[in-house]
Amino acid sequence: MQTRTLGTTGPQTSALGLGCMGMSALYGDSDRAESLATIHAALDAGITLLDTGDFYGMGHNELLINEALHTAPTAARERAQISVKFGALRTVEGAFTGYDGRPDAVKNFAAYSLQRLGTDHIDIYRIARLDPDVPVEETVGAIAELVEAGHVRHIGLSEVGAESLRRAAAVAPIADLQIEYSLISRGIEDAILPTARELGIGITAYGVLSRGLISGHFGRDRKLAANDFRGMSPRFQGENLDRNLDLVDALRKIAEQKGASVAQIAIAWVLSRGEDIVPLVGARRRDRLTEALGALDVTLDAEDLAAIERAVPAGAAAGDRYPAEQMAHLDSER
């Protein structure tokens, strides 16, 4: 397994991380046994970075990771690094009602995560979205206190803009920024990515296949389950979906010429953007994980990258990456 380092102060991790959200929530029903087998297969393949959130399945995802790690070989368990997002407020019915970044809340969230994960520390801890009523300095300062106490190893951020990055980095070392980055979500390239690099902050890129949209496996006539949040995503709606899948068709021609899958080309493109970027792949099954790992063997030269740029130019995607009410929570979009 290739490795990369998250920023100048963060840990060395596998070049790909495993995003575990879909094993518990938001993509329809999941198979617990297959989810556990997929985490085990990822660890066996050398993936060390497991990404979760305490609100994924109302704690279900953390408990799933706990079970997976405690049934894995000791060496794999000891290599595993857990990245946790916190702060989301939810109702019994599952609705999101906001975010809480108050220092006391930060420490409360961490205490519950440590219990569910069955560990004495969290490797990277980050608020999922900034709390608009709490300065980022206060939230980061609370995580820094958890680091000092030994409960957290590194501080991360999620979906914040360049100004917030600077303010946070002035309080404590920031290992990485977790943010959506893919061929059809390239907004970070203007100001956020350059600022992160200036500050020595790594990037863990989620949504590298845009929730399956550019995986090569999403058909125009696919029917989504009622509990699949993509049914409300603008990029999966009507004409937007047709236009976005046209981009995938163009990408497929390049993939065929390279002897790779569409997903592998899309992941390899993110890998090519810099050694400071670690893509998170949201594989829920072992076959999808195997496909994603194949991206590590895909080399994109200048000619390949130019062809990809022509097929899927920046800004080509139709529709926002989240519904309007969720876009409003993104400091990175302001």
Short mmCIF file of C-alpha atoms in Angstrom, two decimals:
data_model
loop_
_atom_site.label_atom_id
_atom_site.label_comp_id
_atom_site.label_asym_id
_atom_site.label_seq_id
_atom_site.Cartn_x
_atom_site.Cartn_y
_atom_site.Cartn_z
CA MET A 1 0.00 0.00 0.00
CA GLN A 2 1.24 3.44 -0.95
CA THR A 3 1.28 6.00 1.85
CA ARG A 4 0.82 9.74 2.16
CA THR A 5 1.20 12.22 5.01
CA LEU A 6 -1.61 14.53 6.06
CA GLY A 7 -0.05 17.95 6.11
CA THR A 8 3.07 18.91 7.99
CA THR A 9 1.74 17.92 11.42
CA GLY A 10 -0.59 15.03 10.62
CA PRO A 11 -0.09 11.28 10.51
CA GLN A 12 1.13 9.08 7.69
CA THR A 13 -1.82 7.15 6.28
CA SER A 14 -2.61 4.81 3.43
CA ALA A 15 -2.93 6.61 0.08
CA LEU A 16 -6.62 5.70 0.05
CA GLY A 17 -8.96 5.85 3.02
CA LEU A 18 -12.25 4.04 3.52
CA GLY A 19 -15.33 6.18 4.07
CA CYS A 20 -17.73 4.09 6.14
CA MET A 21 -20.87 6.28 6.15
CA GLY A 22 -22.79 4.30 3.56
CA MET A 23 -22.53 1.17 5.69
CA SER A 24 -24.93 2.73 8.18
CA ALA A 25 -26.91 5.52 6.58
CA LEU A 26 -28.10 7.64 3.67
CA TYR A 27 -27.56 5.21 0.76
CA GLY A 28 -30.46 2.86 1.42
CA ASP A 29 -30.31 -0.44 3.25
CA SER A 30 -26.91 -2.01 3.86
CA ASP A 31 -25.66 -5.51 4.60
CA ARG A 32 -23.98 -5.69 8.03
CA ALA A 33 -22.01 -8.84 7.28
CA GLU A 34 -20.77 -7.46 3.96
CA SER A 35 -19.90 -4.14 5.62
CA LEU A 36 -17.76 -5.90 8.22
CA ALA A 37 -16.14 -8.03 5.52
CA THR A 38 -15.38 -4.91 3.49
CA ILE A 39 -13.68 -3.19 6.42
CA HIS A 40 -11.64 -6.34 7.05
CA ALA A 41 -10.70 -6.51 3.35
CA ALA A 42 -9.64 -2.87 3.43
CA LEU A 43 -7.41 -3.48 6.44
CA ASP A 44 -5.96 -6.60 4.78
CA ALA A 45 -5.17 -4.51 1.68
CA GLY A 46 -3.22 -2.00 3.78
CA ILE A 47 -5.81 0.73 4.15
CA THR A 48 -5.29 2.31 7.54
CA LEU A 49 -7.60 5.35 7.50
CA LEU A 50 -11.25 4.67 8.40
CA ASP A 51 -13.55 7.68 8.25
CA THR A 52 -16.82 7.95 10.17
CA GLY A 53 -19.14 10.37 11.93
CA ASP A 54 -20.85 9.98 15.29
CA PHE A 55 -24.17 10.83 13.61
CA TYR A 56 -23.91 8.19 10.87
CA GLY A 57 -26.79 5.93 11.73
CA MET A 58 -27.06 7.61 15.16
CA GLY A 59 -23.85 5.95 16.38
CA HIS A 60 -24.37 2.75 14.39
CA ASN A 61 -21.32 3.39 12.22
CA GLU A 62 -18.96 3.82 15.16
CA LEU A 63 -20.27 0.60 16.71
CA LEU A 64 -19.80 -1.16 13.36
CA ILE A 65 -16.18 -0.01 13.17
CA ASN A 66 -15.67 -1.12 16.78
CA GLU A 67 -16.91 -4.59 15.87
CA ALA A 68 -14.84 -4.72 12.70
CA LEU A 69 -11.64 -3.73 14.49
CA HIS A 70 -12.14 -6.09 17.41
CA THR A 71 -12.68 -9.02 15.05
CA ALA A 72 -9.69 -8.13 12.85
CA PRO A 73 -6.16 -9.45 13.34
CA THR A 74 -4.30 -7.61 16.07
CA ALA A 75 -1.72 -6.11 13.70
CA ALA A 76 -4.43 -4.68 11.41
CA ARG A 77 -6.33 -3.27 14.36
CA GLU A 78 -3.23 -1.57 15.69
CA ARG A 79 -2.50 0.05 12.30
CA ALA A 80 -6.02 1.42 11.93
CA GLN A 81 -6.53 5.17 12.22
CA ILE A 82 -10.03 6.47 12.92
CA SER A 83 -11.21 9.86 11.70
CA VAL A 84 -14.42 11.05 13.36
CA LYS A 85 -16.75 13.93 12.51
CA PHE A 86 -19.01 15.27 15.23
CA GLY A 87 -21.42 18.08 15.95
CA ALA A 88 -24.52 17.26 13.89
CA LEU A 89 -27.82 17.56 15.75
CA ARG A 90 -30.59 15.16 14.73
CA THR A 91 -34.17 14.30 15.59
CA VAL A 92 -35.52 10.85 16.42
CA GLU A 93 -36.84 10.71 12.85
CA GLY A 94 -33.36 11.40 11.48
CA ALA A 95 -33.72 15.02 10.39
CA PHE A 96 -30.69 17.30 10.74
CA THR A 97 -31.40 20.39 12.84
CA GLY A 98 -28.02 22.11 13.07
CA TYR A 99 -24.53 21.81 14.54
CA ASP A 100 -23.11 22.31 18.02
CA GLY A 101 -19.50 23.43 18.31
CA ARG A 102 -19.52 24.69 21.90
CA PRO A 103 -16.46 23.49 23.86
CA ASP A 104 -18.52 21.52 26.39
CA ALA A 105 -20.43 19.88 23.54
CA VAL A 106 -17.18 18.98 21.76
CA LYS A 107 -15.94 17.11 24.82
CA ASN A 108 -19.33 15.45 25.32
CA PHE A 109 -19.43 14.21 21.71
CA ALA A 110 -15.88 12.86 22.08
CA ALA A 111 -16.69 10.97 25.27
CA TYR A 112 -19.57 9.14 23.57
CA SER A 113 -17.49 8.36 20.46
CA LEU A 114 -14.66 6.89 22.50
CA GLN A 115 -17.17 4.61 24.25
CA ARG A 116 -18.84 3.48 21.00
CA LEU A 117 -15.52 2.93 19.24
CA GLY A 118 -14.07 1.02 22.17
CA THR A 119 -10.80 2.91 22.06
CA ASP A 120 -8.90 5.31 24.29
CA HIS A 121 -8.19 7.85 21.55
CA ILE A 122 -9.47 9.20 18.24
CA ASP A 123 -6.79 9.70 15.59
CA ILE A 124 -8.37 12.70 13.84
CA TYR A 125 -11.32 14.63 15.27
CA ARG A 126 -13.30 17.30 13.44
CA ILE A 127 -16.61 19.11 13.53
CA ALA A 128 -18.67 18.10 10.51
CA ARG A 129 -19.85 21.64 9.77
CA LEU A 130 -18.97 24.86 11.58
CA ASP A 131 -21.45 26.03 14.17
CA PRO A 132 -22.41 29.54 13.00
CA ASP A 133 -22.95 30.63 16.61
CA VAL A 134 -19.55 29.51 17.90
CA PRO A 135 -16.23 30.95 16.66
CA VAL A 136 -14.07 28.30 15.02
CA GLU A 137 -11.31 29.23 17.47
CA GLU A 138 -13.42 27.99 20.40
CA THR A 139 -14.29 24.70 18.76
CA VAL A 140 -10.70 24.02 17.69
CA GLY A 141 -9.47 25.08 21.10
CA ALA A 142 -11.67 22.45 22.72
CA ILE A 143 -10.29 19.75 20.44
CA ALA A 144 -6.78 20.97 21.28
CA GLU A 145 -7.58 20.35 24.95
CA LEU A 146 -8.64 16.81 24.03
CA VAL A 147 -5.28 16.40 22.27
CA GLU A 148 -3.45 17.62 25.37
CA ALA A 149 -5.41 15.13 27.48
CA GLY A 150 -4.51 12.26 25.14
CA HIS A 151 -8.05 11.56 23.93
CA VAL A 152 -7.37 12.85 20.39
CA ARG A 153 -4.19 12.61 18.33
CA HIS A 154 -4.80 15.20 15.58
CA ILE A 155 -7.21 18.02 14.78
CA GLY A 156 -9.08 18.11 11.49
CA LEU A 157 -11.66 20.34 9.87
CA SER A 158 -14.49 19.69 7.45
CA GLU A 159 -15.97 21.82 4.68
CA VAL A 160 -14.50 25.13 5.82
CA GLY A 161 -13.37 28.04 3.68
CA ALA A 162 -9.94 29.63 3.41
CA GLU A 163 -10.55 32.30 6.08
CA SER A 164 -11.74 29.73 8.62
CA LEU A 165 -8.72 27.57 7.83
CA ARG A 166 -6.42 30.46 8.72
CA ARG A 167 -8.29 31.26 11.92
CA ALA A 168 -8.25 27.62 13.03
CA ALA A 169 -4.56 27.13 12.21
CA ALA A 170 -3.71 30.15 14.36
CA VAL A 171 -5.10 28.29 17.40
CA ALA A 172 -3.57 24.82 16.98
CA PRO A 173 -1.92 22.61 14.35
CA ILE A 174 -4.47 21.31 11.84
CA ALA A 175 -3.66 17.97 10.23
CA ASP A 176 -6.18 17.96 7.42
CA LEU A 177 -9.27 19.40 5.86
CA GLN A 178 -11.93 16.92 4.83
CA ILE A 179 -13.83 18.31 1.86
CA GLU A 180 -15.57 17.15 -1.28
CA TYR A 181 -13.20 17.00 -4.23
CA SER A 182 -13.74 15.17 -7.49
CA LEU A 183 -13.73 15.69 -11.23
CA ILE A 184 -17.13 17.34 -10.95
CA SER A 185 -16.59 19.12 -7.59
CA ARG A 186 -13.52 21.29 -8.00
CA GLY A 187 -14.43 24.40 -6.05
CA ILE A 188 -11.53 23.97 -3.60
CA GLU A 189 -9.00 24.67 -6.34
CA ASP A 190 -9.63 28.43 -6.34
CA ALA A 191 -8.76 29.44 -2.76
CA ILE A 192 -9.18 26.58 -0.29
CA LEU A 193 -6.57 24.18 -1.65
CA PRO A 194 -3.89 26.88 -2.10
CA THR A 195 -4.53 28.11 1.46
CA ALA A 196 -4.34 24.59 2.88
CA ARG A 197 -1.02 24.08 1.13
CA GLU A 198 0.30 27.40 2.36
CA LEU A 199 -0.59 26.40 5.93
CA GLY A 200 0.71 22.83 5.63
CA ILE A 201 -2.75 21.26 5.96
CA GLY A 202 -3.50 18.01 4.14
CA ILE A 203 -6.70 17.16 2.29
CA THR A 204 -8.86 14.09 2.79
CA ALA A 205 -11.12 14.17 -0.24
CA TYR A 206 -14.58 12.68 0.06
CA GLY A 207 -17.13 12.29 -2.73
CA VAL A 208 -14.40 11.33 -5.20
CA LEU A 209 -17.04 9.38 -7.17
CA SER A 210 -19.68 12.00 -6.41
CA ARG A 211 -21.81 9.52 -4.44
CA GLY A 212 -21.63 6.99 -7.24
CA LEU A 213 -22.64 9.45 -9.95
CA ILE A 214 -19.29 9.23 -11.75
CA SER A 215 -18.52 5.64 -10.76
CA GLY A 216 -19.64 4.24 -14.10
CA HIS A 217 -22.21 2.09 -12.31
CA PHE A 218 -25.10 4.56 -12.03
CA GLY A 219 -27.68 4.04 -14.78
CA ARG A 220 -30.08 6.63 -16.17
CA ASP A 221 -33.10 4.53 -15.21
CA ARG A 222 -31.94 3.53 -11.74
CA LYS A 223 -34.60 3.78 -9.04
CA LEU A 224 -33.37 4.96 -5.67
CA ALA A 225 -34.75 3.67 -2.38
CA ALA A 226 -36.83 6.01 -0.25
CA ASN A 227 -34.05 6.13 2.37
CA ASP A 228 -31.35 7.00 -0.19
CA PHE A 229 -30.54 10.70 0.17
CA ARG A 230 -29.43 10.93 -3.45
CA GLY A 231 -33.12 11.11 -4.29
CA MET A 232 -32.98 14.70 -3.01
CA SER A 233 -29.59 15.58 -4.49
CA PRO A 234 -29.77 18.14 -7.33
CA ARG A 235 -27.16 16.31 -9.41
CA PHE A 236 -29.32 13.19 -9.52
CA GLN A 237 -32.47 14.97 -10.72
CA GLY A 238 -34.01 15.03 -14.21
CA GLU A 239 -32.03 16.91 -16.82
CA ASN A 240 -29.16 17.38 -14.37
CA LEU A 241 -28.72 13.62 -14.15
CA ASP A 242 -28.77 13.24 -17.92
CA ARG A 243 -26.14 15.96 -18.39
CA ASN A 244 -23.92 14.53 -15.67
CA LEU A 245 -24.10 11.02 -17.06
CA ASP A 246 -23.11 12.44 -20.45
CA LEU A 247 -19.88 13.48 -18.73
CA VAL A 248 -19.48 9.93 -17.44
CA ASP A 249 -19.94 8.57 -20.96
CA ALA A 250 -17.11 10.83 -22.14
CA LEU A 251 -14.94 9.65 -19.25
CA ARG A 252 -15.74 6.03 -20.07
CA LYS A 253 -14.02 6.35 -23.47
CA ILE A 254 -10.81 7.42 -21.74
CA ALA A 255 -11.12 4.61 -19.21
CA GLU A 256 -11.50 2.03 -21.97
CA GLN A 257 -8.38 3.31 -23.71
CA LYS A 258 -6.45 2.99 -20.42
CA GLY A 259 -7.82 -0.49 -19.69
CA ALA A 260 -9.36 0.81 -16.48
CA SER A 261 -12.85 1.36 -15.11
CA VAL A 262 -14.52 4.76 -14.94
CA ALA A 263 -14.28 4.69 -11.15
CA GLN A 264 -10.56 3.93 -11.26
CA ILE A 265 -9.93 6.87 -13.59
CA ALA A 266 -11.94 9.21 -11.37
CA ILE A 267 -10.07 8.10 -8.23
CA ALA A 268 -6.70 8.18 -10.00
CA TRP A 269 -7.41 11.75 -11.09
CA VAL A 270 -7.87 12.83 -7.45
CA LEU A 271 -4.71 10.95 -6.47
CA SER A 272 -2.86 12.83 -9.22
CA ARG A 273 -3.73 16.24 -7.78
CA GLY A 274 -1.00 16.08 -5.14
CA GLU A 275 0.75 13.94 -2.56
CA ASP A 276 -1.02 15.94 0.14
CA ILE A 277 -4.44 14.58 -0.92
CA VAL A 278 -5.86 11.29 0.38
CA PRO A 279 -9.07 10.20 -1.38
CA LEU A 280 -11.74 8.50 0.70
CA VAL A 281 -13.58 5.75 -1.15
CA GLY A 282 -17.06 4.93 0.10
CA ALA A 283 -17.09 1.26 -0.85
CA ARG A 284 -19.81 -0.73 0.91
CA ARG A 285 -18.94 -4.04 -0.75
CA ARG A 286 -15.74 -5.96 -1.32
CA ASP A 287 -16.05 -5.89 -5.10
CA ARG A 288 -16.33 -2.10 -5.12
CA LEU A 289 -13.36 -1.89 -2.74
CA THR A 290 -11.28 -4.08 -5.04
CA GLU A 291 -12.16 -1.84 -7.96
CA ALA A 292 -11.20 1.29 -6.02
CA LEU A 293 -7.86 -0.19 -4.96
CA GLY A 294 -7.11 -0.76 -8.64
CA ALA A 295 -6.89 3.02 -9.04
CA LEU A 296 -3.53 2.87 -7.27
CA ASP A 297 -2.14 1.05 -10.31
CA VAL A 298 -3.44 3.62 -12.82
CA THR A 299 -0.87 6.15 -13.96
CA LEU A 300 -2.16 9.28 -15.66
CA ASP A 301 0.36 11.10 -17.83
CA ALA A 302 0.04 14.64 -19.15
CA GLU A 303 -1.82 13.45 -22.24
CA ASP A 304 -4.28 11.47 -20.12
CA LEU A 305 -4.91 14.41 -17.83
CA ALA A 306 -5.51 16.71 -20.78
CA ALA A 307 -8.00 14.24 -22.26
CA ILE A 308 -9.82 14.01 -18.92
CA GLU A 309 -9.94 17.80 -18.71
CA ARG A 310 -11.52 17.97 -22.15
CA ALA A 311 -14.04 15.27 -21.26
CA VAL A 312 -14.97 16.73 -17.88
CA PRO A 313 -13.90 20.38 -17.68
CA ALA A 314 -14.06 22.26 -14.39
CA GLY A 315 -17.56 23.52 -13.70
CA ALA A 316 -19.19 21.06 -16.10
CA ALA A 317 -21.45 19.40 -13.53
CA ALA A 318 -25.16 20.21 -13.58
CA GLY A 319 -26.69 20.98 -10.20
CA ASP A 320 -25.30 21.78 -6.75
CA ARG A 321 -23.68 19.03 -4.72
CA TYR A 322 -26.26 19.32 -1.92
CA PRO A 323 -29.86 20.56 -1.63
CA ALA A 324 -30.11 24.29 -0.87
CA GLU A 325 -30.77 23.86 2.86
CA GLN A 326 -27.60 21.80 3.25
CA MET A 327 -25.51 24.08 1.05
CA ALA A 328 -26.33 26.84 3.53
CA HIS A 329 -24.35 24.98 6.22
CA LEU A 330 -21.15 24.87 4.13
CA ASP A 331 -18.60 27.46 5.20
CA SER A 332 -16.59 26.28 2.17
CA GLU A 333 -19.27 27.63 -0.18
CA ARG A 334 -19.41 31.15 1.23
#
